[in-house]
PDB file of C-alpha atoms in Angstrom:
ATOM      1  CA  UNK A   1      23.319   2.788  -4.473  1.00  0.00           C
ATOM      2  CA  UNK A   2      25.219   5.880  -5.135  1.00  0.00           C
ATOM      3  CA  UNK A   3      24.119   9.409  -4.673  1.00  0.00           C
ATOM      4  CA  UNK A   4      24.343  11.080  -8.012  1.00  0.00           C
ATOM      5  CA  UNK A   5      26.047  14.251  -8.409  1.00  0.00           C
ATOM      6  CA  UNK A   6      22.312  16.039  -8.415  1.00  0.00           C
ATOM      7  CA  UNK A   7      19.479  15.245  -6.715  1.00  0.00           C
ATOM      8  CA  UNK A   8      16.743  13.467  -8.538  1.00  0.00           C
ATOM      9  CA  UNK A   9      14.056  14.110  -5.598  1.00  0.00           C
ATOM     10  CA  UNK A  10      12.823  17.000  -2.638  1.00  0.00           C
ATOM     11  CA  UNK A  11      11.527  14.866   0.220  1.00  0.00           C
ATOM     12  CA  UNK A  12       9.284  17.723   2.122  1.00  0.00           C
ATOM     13  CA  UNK A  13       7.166  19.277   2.488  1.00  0.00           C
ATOM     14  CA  UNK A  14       6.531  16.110   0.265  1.00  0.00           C
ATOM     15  CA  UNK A  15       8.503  13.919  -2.136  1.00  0.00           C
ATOM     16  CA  UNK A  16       8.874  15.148  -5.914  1.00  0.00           C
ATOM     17  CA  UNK A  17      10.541  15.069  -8.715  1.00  0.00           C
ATOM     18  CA  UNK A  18      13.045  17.334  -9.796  1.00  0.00           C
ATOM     19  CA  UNK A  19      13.256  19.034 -12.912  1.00  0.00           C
ATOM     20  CA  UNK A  20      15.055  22.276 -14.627  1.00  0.00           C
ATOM     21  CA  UNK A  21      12.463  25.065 -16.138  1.00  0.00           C
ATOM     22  CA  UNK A  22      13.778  27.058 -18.950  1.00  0.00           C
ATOM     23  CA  UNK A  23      13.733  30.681 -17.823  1.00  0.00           C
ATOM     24  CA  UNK A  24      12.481  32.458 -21.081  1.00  0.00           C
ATOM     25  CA  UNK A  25      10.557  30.059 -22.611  1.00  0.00           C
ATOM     26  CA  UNK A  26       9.439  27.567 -19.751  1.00  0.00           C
ATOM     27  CA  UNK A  27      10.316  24.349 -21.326  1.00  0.00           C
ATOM     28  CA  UNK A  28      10.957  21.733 -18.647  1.00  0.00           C
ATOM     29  CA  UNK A  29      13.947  19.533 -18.479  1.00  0.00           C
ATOM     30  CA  UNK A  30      13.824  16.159 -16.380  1.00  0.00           C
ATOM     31  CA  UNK A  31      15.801  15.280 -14.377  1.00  0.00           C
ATOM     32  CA  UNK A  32      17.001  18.527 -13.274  1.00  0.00           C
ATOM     33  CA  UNK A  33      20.236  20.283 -14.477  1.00  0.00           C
ATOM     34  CA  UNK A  34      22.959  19.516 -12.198  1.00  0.00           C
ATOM     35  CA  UNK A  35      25.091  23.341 -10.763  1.00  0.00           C
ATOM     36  CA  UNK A  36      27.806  22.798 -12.568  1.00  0.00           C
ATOM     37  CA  UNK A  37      26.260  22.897 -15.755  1.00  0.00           C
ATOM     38  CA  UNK A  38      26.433  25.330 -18.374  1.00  0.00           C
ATOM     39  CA  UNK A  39      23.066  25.680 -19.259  1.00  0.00           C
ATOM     40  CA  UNK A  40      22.234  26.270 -14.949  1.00  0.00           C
ATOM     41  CA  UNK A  41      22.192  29.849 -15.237  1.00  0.00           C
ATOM     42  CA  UNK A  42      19.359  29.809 -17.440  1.00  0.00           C
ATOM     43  CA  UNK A  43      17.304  27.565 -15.450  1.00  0.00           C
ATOM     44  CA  UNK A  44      15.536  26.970 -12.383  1.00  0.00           C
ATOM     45  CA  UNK A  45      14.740  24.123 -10.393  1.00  0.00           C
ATOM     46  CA  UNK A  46      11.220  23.412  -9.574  1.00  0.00           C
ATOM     47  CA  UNK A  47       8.800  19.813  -8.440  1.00  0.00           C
ATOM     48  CA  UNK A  48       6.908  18.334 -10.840  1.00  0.00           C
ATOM     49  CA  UNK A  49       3.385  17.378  -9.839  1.00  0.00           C
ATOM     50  CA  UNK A  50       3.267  13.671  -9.287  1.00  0.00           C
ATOM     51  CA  UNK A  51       0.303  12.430 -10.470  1.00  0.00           C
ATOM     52  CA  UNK A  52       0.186  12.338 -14.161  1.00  0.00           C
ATOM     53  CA  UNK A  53      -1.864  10.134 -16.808  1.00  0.00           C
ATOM     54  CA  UNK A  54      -0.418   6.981 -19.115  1.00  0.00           C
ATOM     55  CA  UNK A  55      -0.326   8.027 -22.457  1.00  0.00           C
ATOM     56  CA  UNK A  56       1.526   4.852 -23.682  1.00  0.00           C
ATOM     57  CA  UNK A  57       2.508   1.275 -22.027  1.00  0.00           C
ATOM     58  CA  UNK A  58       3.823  -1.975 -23.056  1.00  0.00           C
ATOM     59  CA  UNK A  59       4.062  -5.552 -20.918  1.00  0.00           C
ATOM     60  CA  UNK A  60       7.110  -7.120 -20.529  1.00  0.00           C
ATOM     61  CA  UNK A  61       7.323 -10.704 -20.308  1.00  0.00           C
ATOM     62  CA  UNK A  62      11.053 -11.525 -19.459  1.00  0.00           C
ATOM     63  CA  UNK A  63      12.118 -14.786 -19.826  1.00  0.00           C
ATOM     64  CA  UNK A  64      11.048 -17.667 -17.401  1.00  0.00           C
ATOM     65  CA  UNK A  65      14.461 -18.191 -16.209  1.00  0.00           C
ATOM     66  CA  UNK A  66      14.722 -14.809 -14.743  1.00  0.00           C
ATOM     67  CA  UNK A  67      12.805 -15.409 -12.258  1.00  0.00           C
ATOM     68  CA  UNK A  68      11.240 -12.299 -12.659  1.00  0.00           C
ATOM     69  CA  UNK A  69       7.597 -11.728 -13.150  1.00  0.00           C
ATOM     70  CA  UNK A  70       5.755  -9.540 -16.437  1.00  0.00           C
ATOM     71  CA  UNK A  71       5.919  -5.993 -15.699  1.00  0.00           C
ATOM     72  CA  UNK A  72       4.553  -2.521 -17.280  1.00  0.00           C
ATOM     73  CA  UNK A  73       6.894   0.008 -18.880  1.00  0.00           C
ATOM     74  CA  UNK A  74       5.185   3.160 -19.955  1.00  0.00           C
ATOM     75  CA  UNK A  75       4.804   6.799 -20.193  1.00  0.00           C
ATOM     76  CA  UNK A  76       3.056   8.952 -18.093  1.00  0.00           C
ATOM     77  CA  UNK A  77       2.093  12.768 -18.728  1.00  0.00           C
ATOM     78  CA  UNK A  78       2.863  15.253 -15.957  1.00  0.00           C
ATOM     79  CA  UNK A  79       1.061  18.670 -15.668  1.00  0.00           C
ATOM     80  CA  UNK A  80       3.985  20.696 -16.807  1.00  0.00           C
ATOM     81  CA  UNK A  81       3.524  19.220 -19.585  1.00  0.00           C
ATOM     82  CA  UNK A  82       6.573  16.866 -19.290  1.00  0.00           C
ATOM     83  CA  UNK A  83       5.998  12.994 -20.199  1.00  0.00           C
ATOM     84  CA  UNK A  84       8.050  10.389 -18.034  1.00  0.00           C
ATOM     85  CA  UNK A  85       8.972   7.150 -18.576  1.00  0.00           C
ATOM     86  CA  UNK A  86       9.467   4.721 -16.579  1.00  0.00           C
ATOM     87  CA  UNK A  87       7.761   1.252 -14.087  1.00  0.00           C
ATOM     88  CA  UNK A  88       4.171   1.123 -13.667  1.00  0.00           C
ATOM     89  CA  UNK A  89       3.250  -0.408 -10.420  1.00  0.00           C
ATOM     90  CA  UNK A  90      -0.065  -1.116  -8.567  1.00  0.00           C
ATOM     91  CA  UNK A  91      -1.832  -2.866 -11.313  1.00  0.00           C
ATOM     92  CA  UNK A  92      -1.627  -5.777 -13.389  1.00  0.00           C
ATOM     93  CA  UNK A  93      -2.199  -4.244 -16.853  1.00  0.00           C
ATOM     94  CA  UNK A  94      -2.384  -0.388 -16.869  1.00  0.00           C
ATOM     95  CA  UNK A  95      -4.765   0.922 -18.901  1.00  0.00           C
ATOM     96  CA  UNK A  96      -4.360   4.285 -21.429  1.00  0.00           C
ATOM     97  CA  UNK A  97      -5.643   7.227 -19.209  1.00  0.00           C
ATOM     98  CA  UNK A  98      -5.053   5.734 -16.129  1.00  0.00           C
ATOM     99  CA  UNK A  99      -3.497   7.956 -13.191  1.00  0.00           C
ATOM    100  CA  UNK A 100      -0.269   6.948 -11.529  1.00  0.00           C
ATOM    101  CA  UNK A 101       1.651   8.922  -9.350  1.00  0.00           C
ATOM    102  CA  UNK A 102       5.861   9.132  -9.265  1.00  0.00           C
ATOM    103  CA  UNK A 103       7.294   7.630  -6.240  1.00  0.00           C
ATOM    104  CA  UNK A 104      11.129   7.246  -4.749  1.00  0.00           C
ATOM    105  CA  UNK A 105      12.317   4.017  -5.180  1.00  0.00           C
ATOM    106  CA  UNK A 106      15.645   2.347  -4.419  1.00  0.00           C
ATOM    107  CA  UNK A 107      16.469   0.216  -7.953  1.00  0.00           C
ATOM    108  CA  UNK A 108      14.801   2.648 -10.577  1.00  0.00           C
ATOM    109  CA  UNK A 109      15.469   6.176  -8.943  1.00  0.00           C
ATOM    110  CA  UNK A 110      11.539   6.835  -9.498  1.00  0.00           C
ATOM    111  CA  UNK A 111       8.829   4.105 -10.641  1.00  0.00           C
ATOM    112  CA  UNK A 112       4.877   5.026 -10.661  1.00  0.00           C
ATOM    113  CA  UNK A 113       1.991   3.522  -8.392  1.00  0.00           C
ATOM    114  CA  UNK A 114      -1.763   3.513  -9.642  1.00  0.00           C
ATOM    115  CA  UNK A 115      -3.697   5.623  -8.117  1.00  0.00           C
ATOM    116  CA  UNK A 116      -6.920   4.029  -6.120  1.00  0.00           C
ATOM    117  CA  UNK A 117      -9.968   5.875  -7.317  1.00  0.00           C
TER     118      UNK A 117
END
């Protein structure tokens, strides 16, 4: 995999996402702004928290001949705010309100994990 021109994590003191906060009005922007560009002055770069709560999902069922198994898609809320989407790991079927935290991972850049109660 190829490092992209920005970095889409920090890795200590522990691993988070990265994303761009709007200096005058505080909007966040994920992922983060990359130097070069021309909106970078007016931002900053700050984690997100990584445990957030599904506000949406959806099962996919690809096709048997893929090989691949059914799988979660869905869209987690971030204290921020800022809403994510993305995998959702750990469980079976998520449920609405459940809590998943962001984690690094190799295909997806970033996929969520349930977290155990």
């Amino acid at each position: 995999m190829s490092e992209p021109s920005y970095p889409l994590w920090r890795h200590f003191p522990e691993p988070a996402l990265l994303a761009s906060r709007d200096l005058d009005s505080g909007e966040l922007i994920f992922p983060a702004l990359s130097a070069d560009s021309p909106l970078a002055p007016r931002h900053e770069t700050v984690p997100l928290a990584g445990v957030g709560e599904v506000y949406s999902f959806t099962v996919i069922h690809p096709s048997p001949r893929s090989g691949e198994a059914p799988y979660a898609l869905g869209c987690v809320d971030l204290p921020g705010p800022v809403r994510l989407f993305g995998r959702l790991c750990g469980k079976p079927r998520p449920a609405i309100g459940d809590r998943y935290a962001a984690r690094p991972d190799e295909r997806f850049g970033y996929v969520f994990e349930a977290v155990r109660a």
